[in-house]
PDB file of C-alpha atoms in Angstrom:
ATOM      1  CA  MET A   1       0.003   0.273  -0.174  1.00 94.00           C
ATOM      2  CA  THR A   2       0.998   3.520  -0.988  1.00 93.00           C
ATOM      3  CA  ASN A   3      -0.205   6.395  -0.640  1.00 91.00           C
ATOM      4  CA  ASN A   4      -0.894  10.206  -1.572  1.00 92.00           C
ATOM      5  CA  TYR A   5      -1.711  12.934   0.846  1.00 88.00           C
ATOM      6  CA  GLY A   6      -3.790  16.208  -0.374  1.00 90.00           C
ATOM      7  CA  SER A   7      -3.948  18.108  -3.493  1.00 89.00           C
ATOM      8  CA  GLU A   8      -0.993  19.063  -5.389  1.00 90.00           C
ATOM      9  CA  ASN A   9      -2.684  22.270  -6.095  1.00 94.00           C
ATOM     10  CA  ARG A  10      -1.144  24.252  -3.447  1.00 94.00           C
ATOM     11  CA  GLU A  11      -4.070  27.143  -3.015  1.00 96.00           C
ATOM     12  CA  ILE A  12      -6.704  23.942  -3.241  1.00 95.00           C
ATOM     13  CA  GLN A  13      -4.612  22.575  -0.079  1.00 95.00           C
ATOM     14  CA  ASP A  14      -4.203  25.621   1.487  1.00 96.00           C
ATOM     15  CA  ILE A  15      -7.814  26.430   1.429  1.00 95.00           C
ATOM     16  CA  ILE A  16      -7.961  22.001   2.297  1.00 94.00           C
ATOM     17  CA  ASP A  17      -6.366  22.998   5.429  1.00 93.00           C
ATOM     18  CA  PHE A  18      -8.275  26.010   6.535  1.00 93.00           C
ATOM     19  CA  GLU A  19     -11.205  24.166   6.569  1.00 93.00           C
ATOM     20  CA  ASN A  20     -10.035  21.425   8.878  1.00 92.00           C
ATOM     21  CA  ILE A  21     -10.401  18.871   5.497  1.00 95.00           C
ATOM     22  CA  TYR A  22      -7.971  15.904   5.073  1.00 96.00           C
ATOM     23  CA  ILE A  23      -7.757  13.822   2.080  1.00 96.00           C
ATOM     24  CA  GLU A  24      -5.528  11.040   1.413  1.00 95.00           C
ATOM     25  CA  LYS A  25      -5.425   8.399  -1.393  1.00 97.00           C
ATOM     26  CA  LEU A  26      -4.585   5.042  -0.560  1.00 96.00           C
ATOM     27  CA  ASN A  27      -2.890   2.510  -3.335  1.00 96.00           C
ATOM     28  CA  PHE A  28      -3.337  -1.276  -3.026  1.00 95.00           C
ATOM     29  CA  GLU A  29      -1.253  -3.407  -5.490  1.00 95.00           C
ATOM     30  CA  GLY A  30      -0.859  -7.394  -5.471  1.00 93.00           C
ATOM     31  CA  GLU A  31      -2.092 -10.034  -7.222  1.00 93.00           C
ATOM     32  CA  SER A  32      -3.523 -11.267  -3.666  1.00 93.00           C
ATOM     33  CA  ILE A  33      -6.306  -8.817  -3.716  1.00 94.00           C
ATOM     34  CA  LYS A  34      -7.017  -9.430  -7.303  1.00 94.00           C
ATOM     35  CA  SER A  35     -11.183 -10.797  -7.391  1.00 93.00           C
ATOM     36  CA  LYS A  36     -11.178  -9.533  -3.673  1.00 94.00           C
ATOM     37  CA  SER A  37     -14.206  -6.981  -2.177  1.00 94.00           C
ATOM     38  CA  PHE A  38     -13.324  -4.188   0.817  1.00 94.00           C
ATOM     39  CA  VAL A  39     -15.060  -3.546   3.856  1.00 97.00           C
ATOM     40  CA  ILE A  40     -14.244  -0.766   5.048  1.00 97.00           C
ATOM     41  CA  SER A  41     -14.981   0.264   9.247  1.00 98.00           C
ATOM     42  CA  LEU A  42     -14.863   2.802  11.381  1.00 98.00           C
ATOM     43  CA  GLU A  43     -14.153   1.602  15.406  1.00 98.00           C
ATOM     44  CA  GLU A  44     -14.728   4.610  18.138  1.00 98.00           C
ATOM     45  CA  TYR A  45     -12.975   4.323  21.572  1.00 96.00           C
ATOM     46  CA  LYS A  46     -13.776   6.672  24.351  1.00 95.00           C
ATOM     47  CA  ASN A  47     -11.226   6.232  27.660  1.00 90.00           C
ATOM     48  CA  GLY A  48      -9.524   3.284  25.846  1.00 89.00           C
ATOM     49  CA  LYS A  49     -12.644   1.012  25.325  1.00 94.00           C
ATOM     50  CA  LEU A  50     -14.104   0.419  21.496  1.00 96.00           C
ATOM     51  CA  GLU A  51     -17.321   1.608  22.233  1.00 96.00           C
ATOM     52  CA  ASN A  52     -18.885   1.761  18.346  1.00 97.00           C
ATOM     53  CA  THR A  53     -17.951   0.122  15.307  1.00 98.00           C
ATOM     54  CA  SER A  54     -19.499   1.690  12.304  1.00 98.00           C
ATOM     55  CA  ILE A  55     -19.593  -0.091   8.122  1.00 97.00           C
ATOM     56  CA  LEU A  56     -18.658   2.845   5.808  1.00 98.00           C
ATOM     57  CA  PHE A  57     -18.385   1.204   3.047  1.00 97.00           C
ATOM     58  CA  ASN A  58     -18.946  -2.409   2.378  1.00 96.00           C
ATOM     59  CA  GLY A  59     -17.950  -4.027  -1.245  1.00 94.00           C
ATOM     60  CA  ALA A  60     -19.094  -7.470  -0.178  1.00 93.00           C
ATOM     61  CA  GLU A  61     -22.661  -6.639  -0.959  1.00 93.00           C
ATOM     62  CA  SER A  62     -22.095  -6.701  -4.839  1.00 93.00           C
ATOM     63  CA  ASP A  63     -19.967  -8.860  -7.263  1.00 93.00           C
ATOM     64  CA  TYR A  64     -20.169  -5.338  -8.717  1.00 93.00           C
ATOM     65  CA  PHE A  65     -17.452  -3.945  -6.134  1.00 93.00           C
ATOM     66  CA  LYS A  66     -14.924  -6.761  -6.862  1.00 93.00           C
ATOM     67  CA  ILE A  67     -11.396  -5.885  -7.414  1.00 94.00           C
ATOM     68  CA  GLY A  68     -10.454  -6.661 -11.183  1.00 92.00           C
ATOM     69  CA  SER A  69      -6.888  -6.294 -11.507  1.00 94.00           C
ATOM     70  CA  ASP A  70      -4.243  -6.210  -9.127  1.00 93.00           C
ATOM     71  CA  ASN A  71      -4.720  -2.606  -8.243  1.00 94.00           C
ATOM     72  CA  GLU A  72      -6.774  -0.410  -6.734  1.00 95.00           C
ATOM     73  CA  SER A  73      -7.083   3.161  -5.407  1.00 96.00           C
ATOM     74  CA  LEU A  74      -9.818   4.313  -2.498  1.00 97.00           C
ATOM     75  CA  LYS A  75      -9.785   8.467  -1.552  1.00 97.00           C
ATOM     76  CA  PHE A  76     -10.687   8.852   1.856  1.00 98.00           C
ATOM     77  CA  PHE A  77     -12.197  12.655   3.202  1.00 98.00           C
ATOM     78  CA  PHE A  78     -12.376  13.704   6.373  1.00 97.00           C
ATOM     79  CA  LYS A  79     -13.754  16.802   7.853  1.00 97.00           C
ATOM     80  CA  MET A  80     -13.824  17.807  11.827  1.00 95.00           C
ATOM     81  CA  THR A  81     -16.106  20.833  11.947  1.00 93.00           C
ATOM     82  CA  ASP A  82     -18.857  21.823  14.049  1.00 93.00           C
ATOM     83  CA  GLY A  83     -18.439  18.686  16.719  1.00 95.00           C
ATOM     84  CA  LYS A  84     -18.500  16.369  14.028  1.00 97.00           C
ATOM     85  CA  LEU A  85     -16.507  13.990  12.268  1.00 98.00           C
ATOM     86  CA  LYS A  86     -18.060  13.534   8.525  1.00 98.00           C
ATOM     87  CA  THR A  87     -16.311  10.616   6.782  1.00 98.00           C
ATOM     88  CA  TYR A  88     -16.823   9.957   2.702  1.00 98.00           C
ATOM     89  CA  ILE A  89     -14.670   7.271   0.528  1.00 98.00           C
ATOM     90  CA  ARG A  90     -14.727   7.794  -3.244  1.00 97.00           C
ATOM     91  CA  GLY A  91     -13.673   4.467  -5.808  1.00 94.00           C
ATOM     92  CA  PRO A  92     -12.987   4.428  -9.492  1.00 90.00           C
ATOM     93  CA  ARG A  93     -16.769   3.285  -9.125  1.00 88.00           C
ATOM     94  CA  PHE A  94     -18.539   4.415  -6.675  1.00 93.00           C
ATOM     95  CA  GLY A  95     -18.694   6.735  -3.610  1.00 94.00           C
ATOM     96  CA  SER A  96     -19.989   5.907  -0.396  1.00 96.00           C
ATOM     97  CA  LYS A  97     -22.278   7.567   1.797  1.00 96.00           C
ATOM     98  CA  LYS A  98     -21.357  10.016   3.879  1.00 97.00           C
ATOM     99  CA  SER A  99     -21.441   9.557   7.698  1.00 97.00           C
ATOM    100  CA  PHE A 100     -21.554  11.636  11.050  1.00 97.00           C
ATOM    101  CA  PHE A 101     -19.651  10.966  13.701  1.00 98.00           C
ATOM    102  CA  LYS A 102     -19.900  12.833  17.225  1.00 97.00           C
ATOM    103  CA  LEU A 103     -16.440  14.627  18.360  1.00 97.00           C
ATOM    104  CA  TYR A 104     -16.092  14.945  22.125  1.00 94.00           C
ATOM    105  CA  GLU A 105     -13.120  17.312  22.152  1.00 91.00           C
ATOM    106  CA  GLU A 106     -13.159  20.702  19.838  1.00 92.00           C
ATOM    107  CA  SER A 107     -13.095  19.848  16.551  1.00 91.00           C
ATOM    108  CA  GLU A 108      -9.773  21.858  15.955  1.00 91.00           C
ATOM    109  CA  LYS A 109      -7.829  19.578  18.348  1.00 92.00           C
ATOM    110  CA  TYR A 110      -8.751  16.438  15.867  1.00 94.00           C
ATOM    111  CA  ALA A 111      -6.217  15.172  13.299  1.00 93.00           C
ATOM    112  CA  LEU A 112      -6.017  12.074  10.605  1.00 94.00           C
ATOM    113  CA  LYS A 113      -2.442  10.362  10.815  1.00 91.00           C
ATOM    114  CA  ASP A 114      -1.781   6.985   9.092  1.00 89.00           C
ATOM    115  CA  PHE A 115       0.446   4.595  10.242  1.00 86.00           C
ATOM    116  CA  PHE A 116       3.064   5.048   7.006  1.00 86.00           C
ATOM    117  CA  GLY A 117       5.819   7.246   9.327  1.00 76.00           C
ATOM    118  CA  SER A 118       8.883   7.659   7.433  1.00 75.00           C
ATOM    119  CA  LYS A 119       8.019   4.586   4.995  1.00 81.00           C
ATOM    120  CA  SER A 120       6.502   5.331   1.197  1.00 84.00           C
ATOM    121  CA  GLU A 121       4.952   1.962   1.554  1.00 88.00           C
ATOM    122  CA  LEU A 122       3.110  -0.668   3.563  1.00 88.00           C
ATOM    123  CA  ASN A 123       2.152  -4.451   3.784  1.00 89.00           C
ATOM    124  CA  LEU A 124      -1.211  -4.917   4.640  1.00 91.00           C
ATOM    125  CA  ASP A 125      -2.499  -8.879   5.812  1.00 90.00           C
ATOM    126  CA  ILE A 126      -4.581  -9.578   3.120  1.00 90.00           C
ATOM    127  CA  ASN A 127      -6.486 -12.243   5.202  1.00 90.00           C
ATOM    128  CA  LYS A 128      -6.898 -10.206   8.537  1.00 94.00           C
ATOM    129  CA  LYS A 129      -8.520  -6.333   9.039  1.00 95.00           C
ATOM    130  CA  ASN A 130      -5.698  -3.631   8.857  1.00 95.00           C
ATOM    131  CA  ALA A 131      -5.865  -0.363  10.444  1.00 95.00           C
ATOM    132  CA  ILE A 132      -5.451   2.878   8.090  1.00 95.00           C
ATOM    133  CA  PHE A 133      -5.544   6.067   9.714  1.00 94.00           C
ATOM    134  CA  ALA A 134      -6.208   6.895  13.575  1.00 94.00           C
ATOM    135  CA  ILE A 135      -8.327   9.793  13.978  1.00 96.00           C
ATOM    136  CA  ILE A 136      -6.912  11.150  17.216  1.00 93.00           C
ATOM    137  CA  THR A 137      -6.315  14.049  19.968  1.00 91.00           C
ATOM    138  CA  PRO A 138      -2.925  14.672  20.650  1.00 88.00           C
ATOM    139  CA  THR A 139      -1.058  13.024  23.736  1.00 88.00           C
ATOM    140  CA  ILE A 140      -0.187  15.852  26.507  1.00 89.00           C
ATOM    141  CA  HIS A 141       3.207  15.578  27.567  1.00 88.00           C
ATOM    142  CA  LYS A 142       4.152  16.913  31.633  1.00 89.00           C
ATOM    143  CA  ASP A 143       5.165  20.016  30.123  1.00 91.00           C
ATOM    144  CA  GLY A 144       1.848  20.882  28.402  1.00 87.00           C
ATOM    145  CA  SER A 145       3.435  20.160  24.953  1.00 87.00           C
ATOM    146  CA  GLY A 146       1.383  17.698  22.607  1.00 87.00           C
ATOM    147  CA  SER A 147       1.845  15.058  19.855  1.00 86.00           C
ATOM    148  CA  TYR A 148      -0.094  13.386  17.216  1.00 86.00           C
ATOM    149  CA  CYS A 149       3.037  12.143  15.229  1.00 79.00           C
ATOM    150  CA  GLU A 150       4.436   9.962  18.626  1.00 85.00           C
ATOM    151  CA  VAL A 151       1.186   8.484  19.075  1.00 87.00           C
ATOM    152  CA  ALA A 152       0.404   7.183  15.291  1.00 83.00           C
ATOM    153  CA  GLN A 153       3.845   6.514  14.214  1.00 82.00           C
ATOM    154  CA  SER A 154       4.508   4.384  17.973  1.00 88.00           C
ATOM    155  CA  ASN A 155       4.295   0.683  17.546  1.00 83.00           C
ATOM    156  CA  ILE A 156       1.182   0.206  20.049  1.00 88.00           C
ATOM    157  CA  GLU A 157      -1.728  -1.876  18.738  1.00 90.00           C
ATOM    158  CA  PRO A 158      -4.255   1.077  17.169  1.00 90.00           C
ATOM    159  CA  GLU A 159      -6.959  -0.066  19.575  1.00 90.00           C
ATOM    160  CA  LYS A 160      -4.366   0.192  22.847  1.00 91.00           C
ATOM    161  CA  LEU A 161      -3.744   3.703  21.544  1.00 91.00           C
ATOM    162  CA  GLY A 162      -6.169   5.521  24.070  1.00 89.00           C
ATOM    163  CA  GLU A 163      -4.958   3.674  26.633  1.00 90.00           C
ATOM    164  CA  HIS A 164      -1.435   4.039  26.190  1.00 91.00           C
ATOM    165  CA  PHE A 165      -1.309   7.866  25.589  1.00 92.00           C
ATOM    166  CA  LYS A 166      -4.005   9.058  27.275  1.00 90.00           C
ATOM    167  CA  ILE A 167      -6.370  10.103  24.762  1.00 91.00           C
ATOM    168  CA  PRO A 168      -9.886   9.946  25.970  1.00 92.00           C
ATOM    169  CA  HIS A 169     -11.431   9.630  22.426  1.00 95.00           C
ATOM    170  CA  TYR A 170     -10.643   8.430  18.624  1.00 96.00           C
ATOM    171  CA  PHE A 171     -11.296   6.409  15.947  1.00 97.00           C
ATOM    172  CA  ILE A 172      -9.380   3.705  14.098  1.00 97.00           C
ATOM    173  CA  ILE A 173     -10.034   3.017   9.935  1.00 97.00           C
ATOM    174  CA  ASN A 174      -9.952  -0.314   9.281  1.00 97.00           C
ATOM    175  CA  ILE A 175     -10.140  -1.951   5.526  1.00 97.00           C
ATOM    176  CA  GLU A 176     -10.430  -5.969   4.983  1.00 96.00           C
ATOM    177  CA  PHE A 177     -10.094  -7.564   1.879  1.00 95.00           C
ATOM    178  CA  LYS A 178     -13.151 -10.326   1.677  1.00 93.00           C
TER     179      LYS A 178
END
């Protein structure tokens, strides 16, 4: 899996940043994805515990969504504003419904983070659910400083981020190939 972040047009990217919108394109490549479908889910965690799981897109519902080659790209759109997280996924032949989730911190405190860190490519296990994004607030240090990257680039399992970094509310976006 590789990624492309945001817009190549600098002025559009400035507007996207101003509006607290995150856009990331994920590119999946490998012979093992051919003829598979994907299911994208969102897990919501509060105080370190899984609170809710929602399906953002279920491509296994129809053969129409089966991947026809050894590569597929999906664009993910997230917007945090007015106390809500808004999600949307765009594929080559579909657009998902827009989904909304309540935020328990100020909208501006949340950020989208992927798990690439300094890597340009990630290998996914095609036979299990894979965390691809975290929508988090920062971990806060004793001196009052905060860090998002420290959380997303740690080797902590995504479902344990809240507990380990004392993040009261966050989301994990997963993909499963079926």
